[in-house]
Coordinates of C-alpha atoms in Angstrom, one line a residue:
M12 CA 48.6 -0.6 -27.7
L13 CA 45.1 0.4 -26.9
G14 CA 43.8 -0.3 -30.4
F15 CA 45.5 -3.6 -30.4
S16 CA 44.0 -4.5 -27.0
L17 CA 40.5 -3.6 -28.2
R18 CA 40.8 -5.8 -31.3
S19 CA 42.2 -8.7 -29.2
L20 CA 39.3 -8.4 -26.7
W21 CA 36.8 -8.2 -29.6
N22 CA 38.0 -11.6 -30.8
R23 CA 37.1 -12.9 -27.3
R24 CA 34.1 -10.7 -26.9
F25 CA 31.8 -13.3 -25.3
V26 CA 34.0 -14.1 -22.4
A27 CA 35.1 -10.5 -22.2
G28 CA 31.5 -9.4 -22.1
L29 CA 30.7 -11.7 -19.2
T30 CA 33.7 -10.3 -17.3
V31 CA 32.5 -6.7 -17.9
L32 CA 29.0 -7.7 -16.7
A33 CA 30.4 -9.2 -13.5
I34 CA 32.4 -6.0 -12.7
S35 CA 29.5 -3.8 -13.6
L36 CA 27.1 -5.6 -11.2
S37 CA 29.6 -5.3 -8.4
V38 CA 30.0 -1.6 -9.1
A39 CA 26.2 -1.0 -9.2
L40 CA 25.8 -3.0 -6.0
I41 CA 28.5 -1.3 -4.0
L42 CA 27.4 2.2 -5.0
G43 CA 23.7 1.3 -4.7
V44 CA 24.2 0.1 -1.1
E45 CA 25.9 3.3 -0.1
R46 CA 23.4 5.4 -1.9
L47 CA 20.5 3.6 -0.2
R48 CA 22.2 3.9 3.2
D49 CA 22.8 7.7 2.7
G50 CA 19.4 8.3 1.3
A51 CA 17.7 6.6 4.2
R52 CA 19.8 8.4 6.8
D53 CA 19.2 11.8 5.1
S54 CA 15.5 11.2 4.7
F55 CA 15.1 10.1 8.3
A56 CA 17.2 13.1 9.6
N57 CA 15.3 15.6 7.4
S58 CA 11.9 14.3 8.5
A59 CA 12.7 15.0 12.2
S60 CA 15.0 18.0 11.8
G61 CA 12.5 20.5 13.3
I62 CA 11.3 18.5 16.3
D63 CA 13.1 19.0 19.6
L64 CA 11.2 16.3 21.5
I65 CA 8.5 13.7 20.9
V66 CA 6.3 12.8 23.8
A67 CA 4.2 9.6 23.6
P68 CA 2.9 6.8 25.8
R69 CA 5.7 4.9 27.5
G70 CA 7.6 2.7 25.0
N71 CA 10.8 2.1 23.1
S72 CA 12.3 5.3 21.7
V73 CA 13.0 3.9 18.2
Q74 CA 9.4 2.5 18.0
I75 CA 8.0 5.9 19.0
L76 CA 10.2 7.7 16.4
M77 CA 9.2 5.3 13.6
A78 CA 5.5 5.5 14.5
T79 CA 5.1 9.2 15.0
V80 CA 7.5 10.6 12.3
F81 CA 7.5 7.9 9.7
G82 CA 4.0 6.3 10.2
V83 CA 5.4 2.8 10.8
G84 CA 3.8 0.9 13.7
G85 CA 2.0 2.5 16.7
T86 CA 2.6 4.1 20.1
G87 CA 0.2 2.1 22.3
T88 CA -3.0 3.1 24.0
G89 CA -2.5 6.9 23.8
M90 CA -2.0 9.8 26.2
T91 CA -4.7 12.1 27.7
W92 CA -5.4 15.6 26.5
E93 CA -4.7 16.8 30.0
S94 CA -1.2 15.6 29.6
F95 CA -1.0 17.5 26.3
E96 CA -2.2 20.7 28.0
W97 CA 0.3 20.3 30.8
L98 CA 3.1 19.8 28.4
E99 CA 2.0 22.8 26.2
N100 CA 1.9 25.1 29.2
R101 CA 5.4 24.2 30.4
P102 CA 7.6 27.3 30.5
E103 CA 10.3 25.5 28.4
V104 CA 7.8 24.8 25.5
A105 CA 7.5 27.2 22.6
W106 CA 4.9 25.1 20.7
A107 CA 3.3 21.6 20.9
V108 CA 1.5 19.8 18.1
P109 CA -0.9 16.9 18.9
I110 CA -0.8 13.8 16.8
Q111 CA -3.3 11.0 16.3
M112 CA -2.7 7.8 14.4
G113 CA -4.2 4.4 13.6
D114 CA -5.9 4.9 10.2
N115 CA -4.7 4.6 6.6
H116 CA -5.8 5.6 3.2
R117 CA -5.1 2.8 0.7
G118 CA -2.0 1.8 2.6
Y119 CA -0.7 5.4 3.3
P120 CA -0.8 6.5 7.0
V121 CA -3.4 8.9 8.1
I122 CA -2.4 11.5 10.7
G123 CA -4.9 13.4 12.8
T124 CA -3.6 16.9 13.8
D125 CA -4.5 20.5 13.7
A126 CA -3.3 23.6 11.8
S127 CA -0.3 24.0 14.1
Y128 CA 1.4 21.0 12.4
F129 CA 1.7 22.9 9.2
E130 CA 2.8 26.0 11.0
H131 CA 5.6 24.5 13.1
F132 CA 6.8 21.3 11.3
R133 CA 10.2 21.7 9.6
H134 CA 12.2 19.4 7.3
S135 CA 15.5 19.3 5.4
G136 CA 17.3 21.6 7.7
G137 CA 14.5 24.0 8.7
Q138 CA 12.3 24.3 5.6
P139 CA 8.6 24.8 6.3
L140 CA 5.9 22.8 4.6
S141 CA 4.5 24.4 1.5
L142 CA 1.6 23.7 -0.8
A143 CA 1.7 22.6 -4.4
A144 CA -2.1 23.2 -4.7
G145 CA -5.0 24.3 -2.5
T146 CA -4.9 25.5 1.1
F147 CA -4.1 24.1 4.6
Y148 CA -7.1 23.3 6.6
T149 CA -8.1 25.5 9.5
G150 CA -10.5 25.1 12.4
D151 CA -13.5 25.3 10.0
G152 CA -14.7 22.1 8.6
A153 CA -13.9 18.8 10.3
D154 CA -13.9 16.8 7.0
A155 CA -10.9 18.6 5.4
A156 CA -7.7 16.8 4.5
V157 CA -4.2 17.7 3.3
I158 CA -2.2 15.0 1.4
G159 CA 1.4 14.5 0.7
A160 CA 2.9 14.7 -2.8
D161 CA 3.4 11.0 -3.2
V162 CA -0.2 10.3 -2.3
A163 CA -1.5 12.9 -4.8
A164 CA 0.8 11.5 -7.6
R165 CA -0.1 7.9 -6.9
F166 CA -3.8 8.3 -7.1
G167 CA -4.2 11.5 -9.1
Y168 CA -5.8 13.5 -6.3
A169 CA -6.3 17.3 -6.4
P170 CA -8.0 19.8 -4.1
G171 CA -11.7 19.1 -4.0
A172 CA -11.4 15.3 -4.4
V173 CA -13.2 13.2 -1.8
I174 CA -11.4 10.3 -0.1
V175 CA -12.3 7.6 2.4
N176 CA -10.0 6.3 5.1
A177 CA -9.8 2.9 6.8
H178 CA -9.0 1.8 10.3
G179 CA -5.6 0.0 10.7
S180 CA -2.1 0.7 9.6
G181 CA -0.2 -0.1 6.4
E182 CA -1.9 -2.3 3.9
V183 CA -4.1 -3.9 6.7
S184 CA -7.5 -2.2 6.8
F185 CA -10.0 -3.5 9.3
D186 CA -12.9 -1.2 8.6
L187 CA -13.6 1.2 5.8
H188 CA -15.0 4.5 7.0
D189 CA -17.1 5.1 3.9
D190 CA -19.7 6.9 6.0
A191 CA -17.3 9.7 6.9
P192 CA -15.4 10.9 3.8
F193 CA -12.9 13.7 3.7
T194 CA -12.5 16.5 1.1
I195 CA -8.9 17.3 0.1
S196 CA -8.2 21.0 0.8
G197 CA -4.5 21.0 -0.2
V198 CA -1.7 19.0 -1.7
L199 CA 1.8 19.5 -0.1
A200 CA 4.8 20.2 -2.3
P201 CA 7.4 17.3 -2.3
T202 CA 9.7 17.3 0.6
G203 CA 11.7 14.1 0.1
T204 CA 10.6 12.8 3.5
A205 CA 8.0 10.6 5.0
V206 CA 5.5 13.6 4.9
D207 CA 5.1 12.9 1.2
R208 CA 3.3 9.7 1.8
M209 CA 0.9 10.9 4.6
V210 CA -2.7 12.0 4.7
F211 CA -3.4 14.7 7.3
V212 CA -6.9 15.2 8.7
T213 CA -8.3 17.4 11.5
L214 CA -8.5 16.1 15.1
E215 CA -12.2 16.5 15.0
G216 CA -12.6 14.5 11.8
F217 CA -10.3 11.8 13.1
D218 CA -12.2 11.6 16.4
T219 CA -15.6 11.5 14.5
L220 CA -14.6 8.4 12.7
H221 CA -13.8 6.5 15.8
A222 CA -16.7 7.9 17.8
Q223 CA -19.0 6.4 15.1
E224 CA -17.1 3.2 15.1
D225 CA -17.1 2.8 18.9
A226 CA -20.8 3.9 19.4
P227 CA -23.0 1.0 20.7
L228 CA -25.7 -0.3 18.5
A229 CA -29.2 0.4 19.9
D230 CA -31.5 -2.6 20.5
P231 CA -34.6 -2.0 18.3
L232 CA -36.8 -3.9 20.8
D233 CA -35.7 -1.7 23.7
P234 CA -38.4 0.9 24.4
A235 CA -35.7 3.2 25.7
A236 CA -34.1 3.2 22.3
M237 CA -37.3 4.6 20.6
P238 CA -37.6 8.4 20.3
A239 CA -40.3 10.1 22.4
D240 CA -42.4 10.9 19.3
G241 CA -42.5 7.2 18.4
H242 CA -40.6 7.4 15.1
G243 CA -38.4 4.5 14.2
E244 CA -34.8 4.5 13.0
D245 CA -35.9 5.2 9.4
D246 CA -37.4 8.5 10.3
P247 CA -35.5 11.2 8.5
H248 CA -35.6 13.5 11.6
D249 CA -33.6 11.1 13.6
D250 CA -30.2 12.2 12.3
H251 CA -31.0 15.8 13.1
D252 CA -32.0 14.9 16.7
A253 CA -28.9 12.7 17.2
H254 CA -26.7 15.5 15.9
D255 CA -28.3 18.0 18.4
D256 CA -27.7 15.5 21.2
H257 CA -24.2 15.0 20.1
E258 CA -23.5 18.8 20.2
D259 CA -24.9 19.0 23.7
H260 CA -22.3 16.6 25.0
G261 CA -19.2 18.6 24.2
D262 CA -17.1 17.2 27.1
H263 CA -15.7 14.5 24.8
E264 CA -15.6 16.4 21.6
G265 CA -13.9 19.6 22.8
T266 CA -14.6 23.2 22.2
E267 CA -13.1 26.0 20.1
V268 CA -10.5 27.1 22.7
G269 CA -6.8 27.0 22.0
H270 CA -6.4 24.1 19.7
G271 CA -10.1 24.0 19.0
H272 CA -11.2 20.4 19.2
K273 CA -10.0 18.5 22.3
P274 CA -10.0 14.8 21.9
D275 CA -10.0 12.5 24.9
R276 CA -6.7 10.8 23.9
I277 CA -3.9 11.4 21.4
N278 CA -1.0 9.2 20.4
A279 CA 1.9 11.7 20.5
V280 CA 3.0 15.3 20.7
Y281 CA 5.7 17.1 18.7
V282 CA 7.4 19.6 20.9
G283 CA 9.5 22.7 20.1
L284 CA 11.5 24.3 22.8
I285 CA 12.3 28.0 23.5
D286 CA 15.8 27.0 24.6
R287 CA 17.2 23.6 23.5
T288 CA 19.4 23.5 26.6
S289 CA 16.3 22.7 28.6
V290 CA 15.5 19.5 26.7
L291 CA 17.0 17.2 29.3
S292 CA 15.1 18.8 32.2
L293 CA 11.8 18.6 30.3
Q294 CA 12.5 15.0 29.3
R295 CA 13.0 14.1 33.0
A296 CA 9.8 15.9 33.9
V297 CA 7.8 14.1 31.3
N298 CA 9.2 10.7 32.2
E299 CA 8.4 11.3 35.9
R300 CA 4.9 12.6 35.4
P301 CA 2.7 10.4 37.7
S302 CA -0.7 10.7 36.0
D303 CA 0.4 9.3 32.6
A304 CA 3.1 6.8 31.8
L305 CA 4.9 8.8 29.1
S306 CA 8.2 8.8 27.3
A307 CA 10.0 11.9 26.0
V308 CA 12.2 11.0 23.0
L309 CA 15.0 13.0 21.5
P310 CA 14.8 12.4 17.7
A311 CA 18.6 12.6 17.2
V312 CA 19.2 10.1 20.0
A313 CA 16.5 7.7 18.7
L314 CA 18.0 7.9 15.2
A315 CA 21.4 7.1 16.6
E316 CA 19.9 4.0 18.2
L317 CA 18.2 3.1 15.0
W318 CA 21.5 3.3 13.1
G319 CA 23.1 1.1 15.8
I320 CA 20.4 -1.5 15.2
T321 CA 20.8 -1.4 11.4
G322 CA 24.6 -1.2 11.5
T323 CA 25.1 -4.9 11.3
A324 CA 22.8 -5.2 8.3
E325 CA 24.6 -2.3 6.6
R326 CA 28.0 -3.9 7.2
A327 CA 26.7 -7.3 5.9
M328 CA 25.4 -5.6 2.7
R329 CA 28.7 -3.8 2.2
L330 CA 30.6 -7.0 2.7
M331 CA 28.4 -8.8 0.2
A332 CA 28.9 -6.0 -2.4
W333 CA 32.6 -6.1 -2.1
A334 CA 32.5 -9.9 -2.3
V335 CA 30.8 -9.5 -5.6
A336 CA 33.5 -7.1 -6.7
L337 CA 36.1 -9.5 -5.7
A338 CA 34.4 -12.2 -7.7
G339 CA 34.4 -10.0 -10.7
M340 CA 38.2 -9.4 -10.4
I341 CA 38.8 -13.1 -10.0
G342 CA 36.7 -13.7 -13.1
M343 CA 38.8 -11.3 -15.1
V344 CA 42.1 -12.9 -13.9
V345 CA 40.7 -16.3 -14.8
M346 CA 39.6 -15.1 -18.2
L347 CA 43.0 -13.5 -19.0
S348 CA 45.0 -16.5 -17.6
A349 CA 42.9 -19.1 -19.4
T350 CA 43.6 -17.6 -22.8
L351 CA 47.4 -17.4 -22.3
D352 CA 48.2 -20.8 -23.7
T353 CA 45.8 -20.4 -26.7
R354 CA 47.4 -17.0 -27.4
R355 CA 51.0 -18.3 -27.3
R356 CA 51.2 -18.2 -31.0
E357 CA 49.9 -14.6 -31.0
F358 CA 52.6 -13.6 -28.6
A359 CA 55.3 -15.5 -30.6
I360 CA 54.3 -13.5 -33.7
L361 CA 54.5 -10.3 -31.7
R362 CA 58.0 -11.2 -30.6
S363 CA 59.0 -12.0 -34.1
V364 CA 58.1 -8.5 -35.3
G365 CA 60.0 -6.8 -32.5
A366 CA 57.7 -6.7 -29.5
T367 CA 59.6 -7.1 -26.2
P368 CA 58.3 -9.1 -23.2
S369 CA 57.6 -5.7 -21.5
R370 CA 55.3 -4.6 -24.3
I371 CA 53.4 -7.9 -24.1
F372 CA 53.2 -7.4 -20.4
A373 CA 51.7 -3.9 -21.0
L374 CA 49.3 -5.5 -23.5
I375 CA 47.8 -7.7 -20.8
V376 CA 47.6 -4.8 -18.3
T377 CA 45.9 -2.6 -20.9
E378 CA 43.3 -5.3 -21.7
A379 CA 42.5 -5.5 -17.9
A380 CA 42.3 -1.7 -17.7
V381 CA 39.8 -1.7 -20.6
L382 CA 37.7 -4.5 -19.1
T383 CA 37.6 -2.7 -15.7
A384 CA 36.8 0.7 -17.2
A385 CA 34.0 -0.8 -19.3
G386 CA 32.7 -2.5 -16.1
L387 CA 32.7 0.8 -14.2
V388 CA 30.8 2.7 -17.0
L389 CA 28.3 -0.1 -17.4
G390 CA 27.9 -0.3 -13.6
L391 CA 27.1 3.5 -13.4
V392 CA 24.5 3.0 -16.2
L393 CA 22.9 0.1 -14.3
L394 CA 22.9 2.1 -11.1
T395 CA 21.2 5.0 -12.8
V396 CA 18.5 2.8 -14.4
A397 CA 17.9 1.0 -11.0
T398 CA 17.6 4.4 -9.3
V399 CA 15.0 5.6 -11.8
V400 CA 13.0 2.4 -11.4
T401 CA 13.1 2.0 -7.7
D402 CA 12.9 5.6 -6.5
P403 CA 9.1 5.9 -6.9
I404 CA 8.7 2.5 -5.2
L405 CA 10.9 3.5 -2.2
S406 CA 9.2 6.9 -2.0
A407 CA 5.7 5.4 -1.9
R408 CA 6.5 2.6 0.5
F409 CA 9.1 4.1 2.8
G410 CA 9.3 7.9 2.1
L411 CA 12.8 7.5 0.8
R412 CA 14.2 9.4 -2.2
L413 CA 17.5 8.4 -3.8
G414 CA 17.5 10.8 -6.7
L415 CA 19.9 11.1 -9.6
N416 CA 22.5 12.8 -7.5
V417 CA 25.9 13.8 -8.9
F418 CA 28.6 11.3 -7.7
G419 CA 30.4 12.6 -4.6
A420 CA 34.0 12.3 -3.6
R421 CA 33.4 9.0 -1.7
E422 CA 31.7 7.4 -4.7
L423 CA 34.5 8.6 -7.1
A424 CA 37.0 7.2 -4.6
T425 CA 35.2 3.9 -4.7
L426 CA 35.4 3.8 -8.4
F427 CA 39.1 4.6 -8.3
V428 CA 39.8 1.8 -5.8
I429 CA 37.9 -0.7 -8.0
F430 CA 39.9 0.4 -11.1
C431 CA 43.2 0.1 -9.2
A432 CA 42.1 -3.3 -8.0
G433 CA 41.5 -4.4 -11.6
L434 CA 45.0 -3.3 -12.6
L435 CA 46.6 -5.1 -9.6
A436 CA 44.6 -8.2 -10.5
S437 CA 45.9 -8.1 -14.0
L438 CA 49.5 -8.4 -12.8
I439 CA 49.1 -12.1 -12.1
P440 CA 48.4 -13.1 -15.8
A441 CA 50.7 -10.3 -17.0
V442 CA 53.7 -11.6 -15.0
R443 CA 53.0 -15.1 -16.3
V444 CA 52.9 -14.0 -19.9
Y445 CA 56.1 -12.0 -19.4
R446 CA 57.9 -15.1 -18.3
M447 CA 56.3 -17.2 -21.0
T448 CA 57.3 -14.9 -23.8
L449 CA 60.8 -14.5 -22.4
A450 CA 61.3 -18.2 -22.3
D451 CA 59.9 -18.7 -25.8
G452 CA 62.3 -16.0 -27.0
L453 CA 65.3 -17.7 -25.4
S454 CA 64.3 -21.1 -26.8
V455 CA 64.0 -19.6 -30.4
R456 CA 67.6 -18.2 -30.1
L457 CA 68.9 -21.6 -29.1

């Protein structure tokens, strides 16, 4: 029966091929939507798995999460360093990591932080960050940078390479800081999270860029702007004098105490707690702090809010995918039904050699099973190819990794449901051909 079905379909290979293609596209779309959804949720959860609380200027919790953990958007005007020290010295706090944002490197977010980030940040269920090459930066050298795996792979960077950052987020760069380059000290090992697409620089280096950017330009005609020795701005000694003067005013640039450099303002703080049961009391204390308008965000709660926002879009994508699958099933039914009249002679010959209406019924169901199975296999192939092609793009743009994962129980169940749906759809033309051949057989006997 199977061999006969295959030969019959080969005689109608063009229409059968279109039917298989329609089913395969629906399979790839259904599984692709689910894989993208699961990949996004896993990546987001892994990126924030080691953070108990995120403190940032007052704002929406989802916006704060997206900006601080995934480098998308911003957190507002910033919070004072005094608030960071107050938070770090709270009895509930085990560690606190300062975060500065607002720059990018060729479209990838630049994060200003100190060595405590690499010590305390965890991902994927508690795994620490590790290096693929080089070393983490320490308090020495303000121009050091550590880059994520995707950044290194995209541009071919290695330890010792010199990079230049720009002001602004995403692809929008307002000002290129080519006068203050950074030297890469280390390349992080892949994590499958947003960290892979980030560039980390020291707090001092981050502040130096913006201090130069915000410094007022001196009026060359103003006598007060001229050095006491009468040298103009082209004098090679000017840079040395300005540097000495800059060091004398350490109030804004910080000193080597605790976290070393102390910027005036930061954008956010990652917080780890000694006891997680104290998270609500600390959240309330942060929200009620009078000197700074702050928000304390629980990453898990913010993620739940994010999934609630995206839930409608997810349901719409699922509905669209299943609608495509339904269209593929309808196309198969139409194809099988449309050929019944033209195959009437074929069925009559089969009856004449002893085939019963039941066997011809089974022939139609077998053809439908072959078409559906071929569509499932081709759909898996298309999904694999699409994953290989889009995975680097999603990783570079959004920090998401789909990967060529083994199909899980839910995906196998989806394939089984589609296969059963194909068999059920075939019953419509199969019942029709059963009745038709039965009537033709009766008319021959008469």
